[in-house]
Structures are given as structure tokens and as C-alpha cells.
Coordinates of C-alpha atoms and ligand atoms in Angstrom, one line a residue:
X285 CA 140.5 -72.1 -109.9
X286 CA 142.6 -75.1 -108.9
X287 CA 145.9 -74.7 -107.0
X288 CA 147.6 -77.3 -104.9
X289 CA 151.2 -76.0 -105.0
X290 CA 151.7 -75.3 -101.3
X291 CA 151.5 -77.3 -98.1
X292 CA 148.5 -75.2 -96.8
X293 CA 146.2 -76.0 -99.8
X294 CA 142.5 -76.2 -98.8
X295 CA 141.5 -79.5 -97.2
X296 CA 144.9 -81.0 -98.1
X297 CA 143.6 -81.5 -101.7
X298 CA 143.5 -78.1 -103.5
X299 CA 142.2 -74.5 -103.3
X300 CA 139.2 -74.2 -105.6
X301 CA 137.2 -71.1 -104.5
X302 CA 140.0 -68.9 -103.1
X303 CA 143.5 -69.7 -101.9
X304 CA 144.1 -70.3 -98.2
X305 CA 147.0 -67.8 -98.9
X306 CA 144.5 -65.2 -100.0
X307 CA 145.0 -65.7 -103.7
X308 CA 141.7 -64.9 -105.6
X309 CA 140.3 -67.0 -108.4
X310 CA 141.0 -64.2 -110.9
X311 CA 144.6 -64.1 -109.8
X312 CA 145.0 -67.8 -110.1
X313 CA 143.5 -67.8 -113.6
X314 CA 146.1 -65.1 -114.6
X315 CA 148.9 -67.2 -113.1
X316 CA 147.8 -70.3 -115.1
X317 CA 147.7 -68.3 -118.3
X318 CA 151.1 -66.7 -117.6
X319 CA 152.6 -70.1 -117.0
X320 CA 151.0 -71.4 -120.2
X321 CA 152.4 -68.6 -122.3
X322 CA 155.8 -69.0 -120.5
X323 CA 155.8 -72.6 -121.4
X324 CA 155.4 -71.5 -125.0
X325 CA 158.4 -69.1 -124.7
X326 CA 160.4 -72.0 -123.1
X327 CA 159.6 -74.3 -126.0
X328 CA 160.7 -71.7 -128.6
X329 CA 163.8 -70.7 -126.7
X330 CA 164.8 -74.3 -126.3
X331 CA 164.5 -74.6 -130.1
X332 CA 166.6 -71.5 -130.6
X333 CA 169.1 -72.8 -128.0
X334 CA 169.6 -76.0 -130.0
X335 CA 170.8 -73.7 -132.8
X336 CA 173.0 -71.7 -130.4
X337 CA 170.8 -68.5 -130.6
X338 CA 168.9 -68.5 -127.3
X339 CA 167.4 -65.2 -126.2
X340 CA 168.7 -64.0 -122.8
X341 CA 165.7 -61.8 -122.5
X342 CA 163.5 -64.9 -122.8
X343 CA 165.5 -66.7 -120.1
X344 CA 165.1 -63.7 -117.8
X345 CA 161.4 -63.4 -118.5
X346 CA 160.9 -67.2 -117.8
X347 CA 162.5 -67.0 -114.4
X348 CA 160.5 -63.9 -113.5
X349 CA 157.2 -65.4 -114.6
X350 CA 157.9 -68.6 -112.6
X351 CA 159.0 -66.6 -109.6
X352 CA 156.0 -64.3 -109.6
X353 CA 153.6 -67.3 -109.4
X354 CA 155.3 -68.8 -106.4
X355 CA 153.2 -68.9 -103.2
X356 CA 152.9 -65.5 -101.5
X357 CA 154.7 -63.5 -104.1
X358 CA 152.1 -61.7 -106.2
X359 CA 148.4 -60.9 -105.6
X360 CA 148.2 -58.0 -108.0
X361 CA 146.1 -58.6 -111.1
X362 CA 147.2 -55.6 -113.2
X363 CA 150.8 -56.5 -112.6
X364 CA 150.1 -60.1 -113.7
X365 CA 148.2 -58.7 -116.8
X366 CA 151.4 -56.8 -117.7
X367 CA 153.4 -60.0 -117.4
X368 CA 151.0 -61.8 -119.7
X369 CA 151.0 -59.1 -122.3
X370 CA 154.8 -59.1 -122.3
X371 CA 154.8 -62.9 -122.6
X372 CA 152.7 -62.8 -125.7
X373 CA 154.8 -60.1 -127.2
X374 CA 158.0 -61.8 -126.4
X375 CA 156.7 -65.2 -127.8
X376 CA 155.8 -63.4 -131.1
X377 CA 159.3 -61.9 -131.4
X378 CA 161.0 -65.3 -130.7
X379 CA 158.7 -67.1 -133.1
X380 CA 159.6 -64.5 -135.7
X381 CA 163.3 -65.1 -135.0
X382 CA 162.9 -68.9 -135.3
X383 CA 161.1 -68.4 -138.7
X384 CA 163.8 -66.1 -139.9
X385 CA 166.5 -68.6 -138.9
X386 CA 164.4 -71.4 -140.4
X387 CA 164.3 -73.2 -137.1
X388 CA 161.3 -75.6 -137.0
X389 CA 159.0 -75.2 -134.0
X390 CA 156.7 -77.9 -132.5
X391 CA 153.1 -77.4 -133.4
X392 CA 152.0 -77.1 -129.7
X393 CA 149.1 -74.9 -128.6
X394 CA 151.4 -73.3 -126.0
X395 CA 153.5 -71.9 -128.9
X396 CA 150.6 -70.8 -131.0
X397 CA 148.1 -69.5 -128.5
X398 CA 147.5 -65.7 -128.2
X399 CA 144.9 -63.9 -126.1
X400 CA 143.6 -60.4 -125.8
X401 CA 143.5 -58.7 -122.4
X402 CA 139.8 -59.2 -122.0
X403 CA 140.2 -62.9 -122.5
X404 CA 142.7 -63.6 -119.8
X405 CA 140.3 -65.0 -117.3
X406 CA 138.6 -67.3 -119.7
X407 CA 141.5 -69.5 -120.8
X408 CA 141.6 -71.6 -117.6
X409 CA 140.1 -74.8 -119.0
X410 CA 143.2 -75.5 -121.0
X411 CA 145.8 -73.5 -119.1
X412 CA 145.0 -74.7 -115.6
X413 CA 146.7 -77.6 -113.6
X414 CA 143.6 -79.8 -114.2
X415 CA 144.0 -79.6 -118.0
X416 CA 146.2 -82.6 -117.6
X417 CA 143.6 -85.4 -116.9
X418 CA 145.9 -88.2 -115.7
X419 CA 146.4 -87.5 -112.0
X420 CA 149.8 -89.3 -111.8
X421 CA 151.2 -87.6 -114.8
X422 CA 149.8 -84.3 -113.5
X423 CA 151.5 -84.9 -110.2
X424 CA 155.0 -85.4 -111.6
X425 CA 154.6 -82.6 -114.2
X426 CA 153.6 -80.2 -111.4
X427 CA 156.5 -81.5 -109.2
X428 CA 158.9 -80.5 -112.0
X429 CA 157.1 -77.1 -112.5
X430 CA 157.2 -76.3 -108.8
X431 CA 160.9 -77.2 -108.6
X432 CA 161.5 -74.9 -111.5
X433 CA 159.7 -72.1 -109.7
X434 CA 162.0 -72.4 -106.7
X435 CA 165.1 -72.7 -109.0
X436 CA 163.9 -69.6 -110.9
X437 CA 163.7 -67.6 -107.7
X438 CA 167.3 -68.4 -106.8
X439 CA 168.5 -67.8 -110.4
X440 CA 166.8 -64.3 -110.2
X441 CA 168.5 -63.3 -107.0
X442 CA 171.9 -64.5 -108.4
X443 CA 171.3 -62.6 -111.7
X444 CA 170.5 -59.4 -109.7
X445 CA 174.1 -59.6 -108.5
X446 CA 175.4 -60.3 -112.0
X447 CA 175.8 -64.1 -111.7
X448 CA 174.2 -66.3 -114.3
X449 CA 174.5 -69.9 -115.3
X450 CA 173.3 -70.8 -118.8
X451 CA 172.8 -74.4 -117.7
X452 CA 170.2 -73.3 -115.1
X453 CA 168.2 -71.5 -117.8
X454 CA 168.6 -74.6 -120.1
X455 CA 167.3 -77.0 -117.4
X456 CA 164.3 -74.8 -116.6
X457 CA 163.4 -74.3 -120.3
X458 CA 163.8 -77.9 -121.0
X459 CA 161.6 -78.9 -118.1
X460 CA 158.9 -76.4 -119.1
X461 CA 159.0 -77.7 -122.7
X462 CA 158.9 -81.4 -121.6
X463 CA 155.9 -81.0 -119.3
X464 CA 154.0 -79.5 -122.3
X465 CA 154.3 -82.8 -124.1
X466 CA 151.1 -84.9 -124.0
X467 CA 152.9 -88.1 -124.8
X468 CA 155.6 -88.0 -122.1
X469 CA 155.8 -91.1 -119.9
X470 CA 156.0 -91.3 -116.1
X471 CA 159.5 -92.7 -116.3
X472 CA 160.6 -89.8 -118.5
X473 CA 159.0 -87.4 -116.1
X474 CA 160.9 -88.9 -113.1
X475 CA 164.2 -88.4 -114.9
X476 CA 163.1 -84.9 -115.7
X477 CA 162.4 -84.2 -112.0
X478 CA 165.9 -85.4 -111.0
X479 CA 167.3 -83.1 -113.7
X480 CA 165.4 -80.2 -112.2
X481 CA 166.9 -81.2 -108.8
X482 CA 170.4 -81.0 -110.5
X483 CA 169.4 -77.6 -111.7
X484 CA 168.5 -76.7 -108.2
X485 CA 172.0 -77.6 -106.9
X486 CA 173.5 -75.5 -109.7
X487 CA 171.2 -72.5 -108.9
X488 CA 171.9 -72.7 -105.2
X489 CA 175.6 -73.0 -105.8
X490 CA 175.4 -70.0 -108.1
X491 CA 173.5 -67.9 -105.6
X492 CA 175.9 -68.9 -102.9
X493 CA 178.8 -67.7 -105.1
X494 CA 176.9 -64.5 -105.9
X495 CA 176.2 -63.7 -102.3
X496 CA 179.6 -64.6 -100.8
X497 CA 181.6 -63.0 -103.6
X498 CA 179.7 -59.8 -103.2
X499 CA 179.1 -59.6 -99.5
X500 CA 181.8 -61.9 -98.0
X501 CA 181.4 -65.2 -96.2
X502 CA 178.7 -65.2 -93.4
X503 CA 180.4 -65.3 -90.0
X504 CA 179.1 -66.2 -86.5
X505 CA 177.0 -63.1 -85.5
X506 CA 174.9 -62.2 -82.5
X507 CA 171.7 -60.6 -83.8
X508 CA 169.6 -58.3 -81.7
X509 CA 165.9 -59.0 -81.7
X510 CA 164.9 -55.9 -79.8
X511 CA 164.6 -52.4 -81.2
X512 CA 166.4 -49.0 -81.3
X513 CA 164.9 -45.6 -80.7
X514 CA 164.7 -44.3 -84.3
X515 CA 162.1 -45.0 -87.0
X516 CA 162.8 -48.1 -89.0
X517 CA 162.3 -49.8 -92.4
X518 CA 161.7 -53.6 -92.2
X519 CA 163.1 -55.5 -95.1
X520 CA 161.6 -58.9 -95.9
X521 CA 162.2 -61.6 -98.6
X522 CA 165.4 -63.0 -100.0
X523 CA 167.0 -60.4 -102.2
X524 CA 170.3 -59.2 -100.9
X525 CA 170.9 -56.7 -103.7
X526 CA 167.8 -54.8 -102.7
X527 CA 169.0 -54.7 -99.1
X528 CA 172.3 -53.3 -100.3
X529 CA 170.7 -50.6 -102.3
X530 CA 168.4 -49.6 -99.5
X531 CA 171.2 -49.5 -96.9
X532 CA 173.4 -47.3 -99.2
X533 CA 170.5 -44.9 -100.0
X534 CA 169.3 -44.6 -96.4
X535 CA 172.8 -43.9 -94.8
X536 CA 172.6 -40.7 -92.7
X537 CA 168.9 -40.3 -93.1
X538 CA 167.9 -40.9 -89.5
X539 CA 166.3 -44.3 -90.0
X540 CA 167.4 -47.8 -89.1
X541 CA 167.1 -50.9 -91.3
X542 CA 165.8 -54.1 -89.8
X543 CA 165.5 -57.6 -91.2
X544 CA 162.4 -59.7 -91.3
X545 CA 161.9 -63.4 -91.7
X546 CA 164.2 -64.7 -94.5
X547 CA 166.2 -61.5 -94.6
X548 CA 167.7 -62.4 -91.1
X549 CA 170.7 -64.2 -92.6
X550 CA 171.9 -60.9 -94.1
X551 CA 172.9 -60.0 -90.5
X552 CA 175.9 -62.3 -90.8
X553 CA 177.5 -61.0 -94.0
X554 CA 180.6 -58.8 -93.3
X555 CA 179.4 -56.3 -96.0
X556 CA 176.1 -55.5 -94.3
X557 CA 177.4 -55.6 -90.8
X558 CA 179.5 -52.5 -91.4
X559 CA 176.5 -50.2 -91.8
X560 CA 175.9 -48.5 -88.4
X561 CA 172.1 -48.1 -89.2
X562 CA 171.7 -51.8 -89.9
X563 CA 169.7 -52.7 -86.8
X564 CA 168.6 -56.2 -85.7
X565 CA 165.9 -58.6 -86.8
X566 CA 162.2 -57.8 -86.0
X567 CA 159.6 -60.5 -85.7
X568 CA 159.4 -64.1 -86.8
X569 CA 158.4 -66.1 -89.8
X570 CA 156.3 -64.7 -92.6
X571 CA 152.9 -65.8 -91.4
X572 CA 153.1 -63.7 -88.3
X573 CA 153.4 -60.4 -90.2
X574 CA 149.8 -59.4 -90.0
X575 CA 150.2 -59.1 -86.2
X576 CA 153.9 -58.1 -86.0
X577 CA 153.7 -55.3 -88.6
X578 CA 151.1 -53.5 -86.5
X579 CA 153.7 -52.7 -83.9
X580 CA 156.7 -52.0 -86.1
X581 CA 155.3 -48.5 -86.8
X582 CA 157.7 -47.8 -89.7
X583 CA 157.9 -48.7 -93.4
X584 CA 158.1 -52.2 -95.1
X585 CA 159.9 -53.5 -98.2
X586 CA 159.2 -56.9 -99.7
X587 CA 161.9 -58.1 -102.0
X588 CA 160.4 -61.5 -102.6
X589 CA 157.9 -63.9 -101.0
X590 CA 156.3 -64.3 -98.4
X591 CA 153.9 -61.3 -98.4
X592 CA 150.5 -61.9 -96.8
X593 CA 147.4 -59.9 -97.8
X594 CA 146.9 -57.4 -94.9
X595 CA 143.7 -57.8 -92.9
X596 CA 140.9 -55.4 -93.8
X597 CA 141.5 -53.4 -90.6
X598 CA 145.3 -53.4 -90.9
X599 CA 146.9 -50.0 -90.2
X600 CA 150.1 -50.6 -92.1
X601 CA 149.1 -51.4 -95.7
X602 CA 149.9 -48.0 -97.2
X603 CA 153.3 -48.2 -95.7
X604 CA 154.2 -51.4 -97.6
X605 CA 156.4 -51.2 -100.7
X606 CA 157.1 -54.2 -103.0
X607 CA 159.8 -54.7 -105.5
X608 CA 161.0 -57.3 -108.0
X609 CA 158.3 -59.9 -108.8
X610 CA 156.3 -59.1 -105.7
X611 CA 152.9 -57.4 -106.0
X612 CA 150.0 -56.6 -103.5
X613 CA 147.0 -54.4 -104.1
X614 CA 147.0 -51.3 -102.0
X615 CA 150.8 -51.2 -101.7
X616 CA 153.4 -49.4 -103.9
X617 CA 155.8 -51.1 -106.3
X618 CA 159.3 -49.9 -106.9
X619 CA 160.7 -51.1 -110.3
X620 CA 164.3 -50.9 -111.5
X621 CA 165.2 -47.7 -113.3
X622 CA 166.8 -47.7 -116.8
X623 CA 170.2 -48.0 -115.2
X624 CA 169.1 -51.1 -113.3
X625 CA 169.1 -49.3 -110.0
X626 CA 166.1 -48.8 -107.7
X627 CA 165.1 -45.5 -106.2
X628 CA 164.0 -46.0 -102.6
X629 CA 164.0 -42.3 -101.7
X630 CA 160.2 -42.1 -101.2
X631 CA 160.2 -45.1 -98.9
X632 CA 163.2 -43.7 -96.9
X633 CA 161.7 -40.2 -96.6
X634 CA 158.4 -41.5 -95.4
X635 CA 160.2 -43.7 -92.9
X636 CA 161.9 -40.7 -91.3
X637 CA 158.5 -39.4 -90.1
X638 CA 157.3 -42.7 -88.6
X639 CA 157.3 -43.6 -85.0
X640 CA 160.1 -45.9 -83.8
X641 CA 159.2 -49.6 -83.6
X642 CA 157.7 -51.1 -80.5
X643 CA 159.7 -54.0 -79.0
X644 CA 158.0 -57.4 -79.2
X645 CA 161.0 -59.3 -78.1
X646 CA 164.4 -58.7 -76.6
X647 CA 167.7 -60.4 -76.5
X648 CA 170.0 -61.9 -79.1
X649 CA 170.1 -65.0 -81.4
X650 CA 173.2 -66.4 -83.0
X651 CA 173.4 -66.8 -86.8
X652 CA 176.0 -67.2 -89.5
X653 CA 176.7 -70.9 -89.8
X654 CA 177.1 -71.1 -93.5
X655 CA 179.6 -73.5 -95.0
X656 CA 182.7 -71.4 -94.7
X657 CA 182.1 -70.8 -91.0
X658 CA 181.2 -74.4 -90.2
X659 CA 184.2 -75.7 -92.2
X660 CA 186.4 -73.4 -90.1
X661 CA 185.0 -75.4 -87.1
X662 CA 185.4 -78.7 -88.9
X663 CA 188.4 -80.1 -86.9
X664 CA 186.5 -79.5 -83.7
X665 CA 183.2 -81.0 -85.1
X666 CA 185.0 -84.1 -86.4
X667 CA 186.7 -84.5 -83.0
X668 CA 183.3 -84.3 -81.3
X669 CA 181.9 -86.9 -83.7
X670 CA 184.8 -89.2 -83.1
X671 CA 184.6 -88.9 -79.3
X672 CA 180.8 -89.6 -79.5
X673 CA 179.9 -86.2 -78.2
X674 CA 177.9 -85.5 -81.3
X675 CA 175.8 -88.4 -82.3
X676 CA 173.8 -87.0 -85.1
X677 CA 173.1 -83.9 -87.2
X678 CA 169.5 -83.4 -88.0
X679 CA 168.8 -81.2 -91.1
X680 CA 165.6 -79.3 -90.2
X681 CA 165.7 -76.8 -93.2
X682 CA 162.8 -75.5 -95.1
X683 CA 159.8 -73.3 -94.5
X684 CA 157.5 -72.3 -91.6
X685 CA 153.8 -72.0 -91.9
X686 CA 150.6 -71.2 -90.1
X687 CA 149.4 -74.7 -89.3
X688 CA 149.2 -75.4 -85.6
X689 CA 150.6 -78.9 -86.3
X690 CA 154.0 -77.2 -87.0
X691 CA 154.5 -77.0 -83.2
X692 CA 155.8 -80.5 -83.9
X693 CA 159.1 -78.9 -85.0
X694 CA 159.4 -76.9 -81.8
X695 CA 158.8 -80.1 -79.7
X696 CA 161.1 -82.1 -81.9
X697 CA 163.9 -79.6 -81.3
X698 CA 163.2 -79.5 -77.6
X699 CA 163.1 -83.3 -77.2
X700 CA 166.0 -84.1 -79.4
X701 CA 168.8 -85.8 -77.3
X702 CA 171.5 -83.4 -76.2
X703 CA 174.1 -85.0 -78.3
X704 CA 172.3 -84.1 -81.5
X705 CA 172.8 -80.9 -83.5
X706 CA 170.2 -79.2 -85.7
X707 CA 171.4 -77.9 -89.1
X708 CA 168.9 -75.4 -90.4
X709 CA 168.2 -73.0 -93.2
X710 CA 165.1 -71.2 -94.3
X711 CA 162.3 -69.7 -92.3
X712 CA 161.6 -73.1 -90.7
X713 CA 164.1 -72.1 -88.0
X714 CA 161.7 -69.7 -86.3
X715 CA 160.1 -72.7 -84.7
X716 CA 163.2 -73.3 -82.5
X717 CA 165.9 -70.7 -83.1
X718 CA 165.0 -68.8 -79.9
X719 CA 164.9 -71.9 -77.6
X720 CA 167.7 -72.3 -75.1
X721 CA 169.1 -75.5 -76.6
X722 CA 172.7 -74.8 -75.5
X723 CA 175.9 -76.1 -77.1
X724 CA 178.2 -79.1 -77.2
X725 CA 181.6 -78.0 -76.0
X726 CA 181.1 -74.6 -77.6
X727 CA 179.3 -75.8 -80.8
X728 CA 175.7 -74.5 -80.7
X729 CA 173.0 -77.1 -81.0
X730 CA 171.3 -75.1 -83.7
X731 CA 173.6 -74.2 -86.6
X732 CA 171.7 -71.7 -88.9
X733 CA 173.2 -71.7 -92.4
X734 CA 170.9 -68.9 -93.6
X735 CA 168.1 -68.6 -96.1
X736 CA 166.3 -71.6 -97.7
X737 CA 168.8 -71.4 -100.7
X738 CA 171.6 -71.7 -98.1
X739 CA 170.6 -75.4 -97.8
X740 CA 173.4 -75.5 -100.4
X741 CA 175.7 -74.8 -97.4
X742 CA 174.4 -78.0 -95.7
X743 CA 175.3 -79.9 -98.8
X744 CA 178.8 -78.5 -98.8
X745 CA 179.2 -79.3 -95.1
X746 CA 177.9 -82.9 -95.7
X747 CA 180.3 -83.4 -98.6
X748 CA 183.2 -82.1 -96.5
X749 CA 182.3 -84.4 -93.5
X750 CA 182.0 -87.4 -95.8
X751 CA 185.5 -86.8 -97.0
X752 CA 186.9 -86.1 -93.6
X753 CA 185.3 -89.2 -92.1
X754 CA 186.4 -91.3 -95.1
X755 CA 182.9 -92.4 -96.0
X756 CA 181.9 -93.6 -99.5
X757 CA 178.2 -92.7 -99.5
X758 CA 176.5 -89.5 -98.4
X759 CA 173.9 -91.7 -96.7
X760 CA 176.5 -93.2 -94.4
X761 CA 177.0 -89.8 -92.6
X762 CA 175.6 -89.2 -89.2
X763 CA 173.1 -86.8 -90.8
X764 CA 169.4 -87.3 -91.0
X765 CA 166.8 -85.1 -92.7
X766 CA 163.5 -83.8 -91.2
X767 CA 162.5 -81.0 -93.6
X768 CA 159.5 -78.8 -93.2
X769 CA 158.0 -77.5 -96.5
X770 CA 155.5 -74.9 -97.4
X771 CA 156.1 -73.4 -100.8
X772 CA 158.1 -74.2 -104.0
X773 CA 161.5 -73.2 -102.8
X774 CA 161.4 -76.1 -100.4
X775 CA 160.4 -78.3 -103.3
X776 CA 163.6 -77.4 -105.2
X777 CA 165.6 -78.0 -102.0
X778 CA 164.0 -81.4 -101.7
X779 CA 164.6 -82.3 -105.4
X780 CA 168.2 -81.0 -105.1
X781 CA 168.8 -83.4 -102.2
X782 CA 167.2 -86.3 -104.1
X783 CA 169.4 -85.6 -107.2
X784 CA 172.4 -85.8 -104.9
X785 CA 171.3 -89.3 -103.8
X786 CA 170.2 -88.4 -100.3
X787 CA 167.7 -91.0 -99.0
X788 CA 165.3 -91.3 -96.1
X789 CA 164.2 -87.7 -96.0
X790 CA 161.2 -87.0 -93.8
X791 CA 159.1 -84.1 -95.0
X792 CA 156.1 -82.5 -93.3
X793 CA 154.0 -81.4 -91.6
X794 CA 152.0 -83.1 -94.4
X795 CA 153.1 -84.6 -97.7
X796 CA 152.3 -82.5 -100.8
X797 CA 148.7 -82.8 -102.1
X798 CA 150.1 -83.3 -105.6
X799 CA 151.6 -86.6 -104.6
X800 CA 149.2 -89.3 -105.7
X801 CA 149.4 -92.7 -104.0
X802 CA 151.2 -94.2 -107.0
X803 CA 153.7 -91.4 -107.2
X804 CA 154.3 -91.6 -103.5
X805 CA 154.9 -95.3 -103.9
X806 CA 157.6 -94.7 -106.5
X807 CA 159.2 -92.0 -104.4
X808 CA 159.2 -94.3 -101.4
X809 CA 160.8 -97.1 -103.5
X810 CA 163.4 -94.9 -105.1
X811 CA 164.3 -92.5 -102.2
X812 CA 162.5 -93.9 -99.1
X813 CA 160.7 -90.5 -98.6
X814 CA 158.4 -90.4 -95.6
X815 CA 156.4 -87.9 -93.7
X816 CA 156.3 -87.2 -90.0
X817 CA 154.5 -89.1 -87.3
X818 CA 154.8 -88.2 -83.6
X819 CA 157.8 -86.4 -82.2
X820 CA 158.8 -89.4 -80.0
X821 CA 158.5 -91.9 -82.8
X822 CA 160.4 -89.8 -85.3
X823 CA 163.2 -89.1 -82.8
X824 CA 163.4 -92.8 -82.3
X825 CA 163.5 -93.6 -86.0
X826 CA 165.9 -90.8 -87.0
X827 CA 168.4 -90.6 -84.2
X828 CA 167.5 -93.4 -81.8
X829 CA 166.6 -93.0 -78.1
Ligands
LIG268 FE1 146.1 -72.6 -102.1 FE2 148.7 -72.7 -101.6 FE3 147.8 -72.3 -104.1 FE4 147.6 -70.4 -102.2 S1 149.5 -71.2 -103.1 S2 146.0 -71.0 -103.7 S3 147.1 -71.6 -100.4 S4 147.5 -74.1 -102.8
LIG269 FE1 160.0 -69.1 -95.9 FE2 158.1 -68.0 -97.5 FE3 159.7 -71.0 -97.6 FE4 163.0 -69.1 -98.1 S1 159.7 -67.0 -96.5 S2 161.6 -70.3 -96.9 S3 158.1 -70.0 -96.6

């Protein structure tokens, strides 16, 4: 196997025997084959799209295939085999449609290749990342693919709420088709990567519209981090539709619903807040789940990444349910029914006989600073900027991870001068969202916009501030970027910011392993991207002493 798509990749170069995330070589081979077959589907659907007959089923399949290969989403080989079988079937149907409509298809192996189930593990030599021999070209191709994975995840959550944008599907399909070309140049690939970033902005805007139109605009909310005295279900991941269905189905059943990790932002939506059995947030970022799930005592539902393979002696594994693109051996999967709805009754009835959760923390945190809420505070914020009370906003969005070096972000937040405000989104926030950082004349020093996709909120806020302050360039704002990344959703957030012309982004705790020295040189020249150094040095560089 070879995988280097996340920040924790082995030795900072690539996982070759088994993933640091727990992904086995057989799983990695299946993901490579699935992506290869999916590229074939994208090539055919792009050709159909040019003749105005794209298949919506193909677009949906493509986003799900990309999403399921994201870090910490699927560890289940039989489920991946199903995806691969479906991919070959769908590709055949689309090729048949193209033939019937006399649409010429490129003679690429991705289009023509078919494999039987017992051959799935053998195809790696030409489906894997290393099949592209030129390291620089491989780097930019993978940057585009990883961006597409993040974009696909957001597009899926939006589609689950009935919101779709044909342009997002078009951009993803085009990118997958272009990276399949062996004659594509580095310059063409750089433009492609920016186009993927533009798709990321669209996908995040779409998901923002889907979430806020369905559940209302997030509002400032105090979220309890302790526990109640009834059994609970802990919901993790990013899918708000799943949370809605679970809340509705579990009403009056004697159980409470808690949020975990990236589901925390659901606590600020007016729609969810009205359920009396919607309890607080339990635990911290994804990587602590193997410890924290031991004390929750109840049931678990994963609606997207990040699921971590339970330890061998874990006591909770058989109480874990997955849904959507998530899969984990030893857990149960809940698929959508024919009517598109999910039946959570087994999960709910099992929860009722569990012990209540054991508290691991107590108190409250404040959430709900998405664009609508922050813009309501805009006059006050602009006044604080003009009076010199707020010197800088530091965007610290992104992911958390296991590496001890991530304590940098806690220290950075602690040492940041008191006239600086942190804008955050994503699970990166768990490194500092429980610190007593105080406020500036009532404006908290950590403004949490929500999930990683709510980084879009930060863009809306930046654009509004630019206008209010009469600035020409987004880079003239008193906003600096120190983004933590782990998986491919952070990659699309980064590409989205680059496509909007944001420069001087610091990303860490390490740069992606897939950046070669030459690619990094170009990214530095074009966007002045940098990584982190020490807390003191970075505070000095980003905000001054
Ligand atoms: Fe390794 Fe990350 Fe890939 Fe998992 S997702 S195999 S940890 S690079
Ligand atoms: Fe976190 Fe997995 Fe990336 Fe949505 S839950 S940000 S790591």
C-alpha cells in the first residue's frame, strides 16, 4: 500500500505497511481501485455532460466514492467491495448510454478496465498513487483529488438535505478526468487545483444554505459539557440530517442525544435546540474517542469521519452504529430505506437499557458564531477594530489530531496578545475552546463558527469586514491564517481560501507529505504558504509582539 493523504502519514512520507489511522493494506488497495473506477465514471459522465445528458446517479456515486475514501471514514472491506462492484456496473451502463448517443469516449484504461471481485486486491500497481511516476505531477494530482474528497463530503451533506449544485459535480468530474491524463502539465494542474478550490467555495456555500435554510441560523449558545442522568446516544460526524432523524425518532423514548466532536456545532441551530432530549456535548476531538467512549456507557452513531478503530480490549465496539459512507468492522451499519429515511429504532431501543454516561468534564462552552451571528455583532466589532481594541483576527480553523506537537495550538491560543481574537471552525477548536481566554468588551476571544465546512462563514465575515472597512484586497484585512490540517476536508478549505486570493496562510503542524520541494516552491511563490515554527516566532510574524 501507499497512502500519504493525511497529516499523520507514517514518518511524514507515506504509510506503506498499515495506516497510522489503522487502515489495512487490503483496505487501501480497495480504496485505490474504487478511486480508479470512479475516475472512469467521471470521464464518461463528463463526456455525457458535454452533450447535456449527465447522469445524476453517477454524480451521486462519485461523491460517495470520494467521501468513503477520506481519512477515518471507512475501514470495512466488504462495504468497499460493494462500492467497487457498483462502480463497474454503473460505468458499464454509462458507457452503453454514451455508445447509444454516439458520444465518443477517450480510450483511457480507467474507462475500459473491469475486474472481478477476486481480483480487487491485485490491481494496485496501476491504480495506486505511485502509478504516477513523476513525483511533482503526482503531488499536484493528489492535491486536486484530496480537495475533491473534501468537496464531495460537503456536497453529500448538502444533497442529504435536498440541496445540490450541478457546478460542484461538474468541477469534481472534470478534476477526476483531468488527473487521469498522462500528458497534463504542471501548469495545467495548478489551474485545476484552483478550480477545485473554487468548487470548494461553492460546496461550502451550498452546505451553509442547506443547513441554515433547514435548521435556522446558528445563534450564540451555551453548551453543557457535563452529563444528564438518563442513558444517551452520542452522535459524531458532520451530517445534520442524520441528527434530525435520530432526534425525531428518539423523542419520548427515555434517552438523551449528545453531540461528539464535529457534531458540537449542531447545538447552536434553533431547530435542534427545541428538542428537550438534546443534551450537551460529550468529549473532545475525534482522536480521544477510544478513551472517552469507554465512559459514555450508551450507544454511538457515526454519520461521517472521524471514526477510529476501537482497541482490541474496547468494551463499546458492539454499541457503535455507522451510517452513510462510514464503515467499521464489528459495528452495525444503518442504510437509508427505499423512502430515503433511516430507521434508528434498534439503536434507540438498545440505548434505553444502557447506563447513563459518566461525566468526564463539567461546565459550559460558548458556540454559535457563524456568519449571521457575527454579522449581527459587526457594528460593535468594527468599532472595536477602529478603536484599536481588536488588533487582529487569527483564523485557526481546521482539524485536530493525535500528534503531541499539536499542543502548539493550545500554547498559541494562550500566548496570543489579549487584543487578538481567534476565529475557528472544525475540530481544531478542541485544542483551545475550553481555555479561559476571556472577551474584548463582551466579544469572546474565541469565535467558533462551527464545523470545518463552516470555514465558509469565516469567508463571509472577512468579505463583510473588507467592505465595512473600505478595503480593496482581502489580504489588507486585520486577519491572519494559522490553519491546522489533518484530513482532506482541511485540504479543500485551504484550496478554497487560495482560490479566493488569500495569501500568507500558515498550515501545520507539518506540511503535507505530498508537497515535493518543487511544488512547495511554487506554492510559496504564488501564495506565500508557510508552515509553523515556534509559538513565539509565529505570534511575532503573524500579529506582532
Ligand atoms: Fe496513513 Fe493517513 Fe493514509 Fe491513514 S489516511 S493510511 S494514516 S496517510
Ligand atoms: Fe475533524 Fe476528522 Fe478534520 Fe471537520 S472530525 S475537521 S479531523
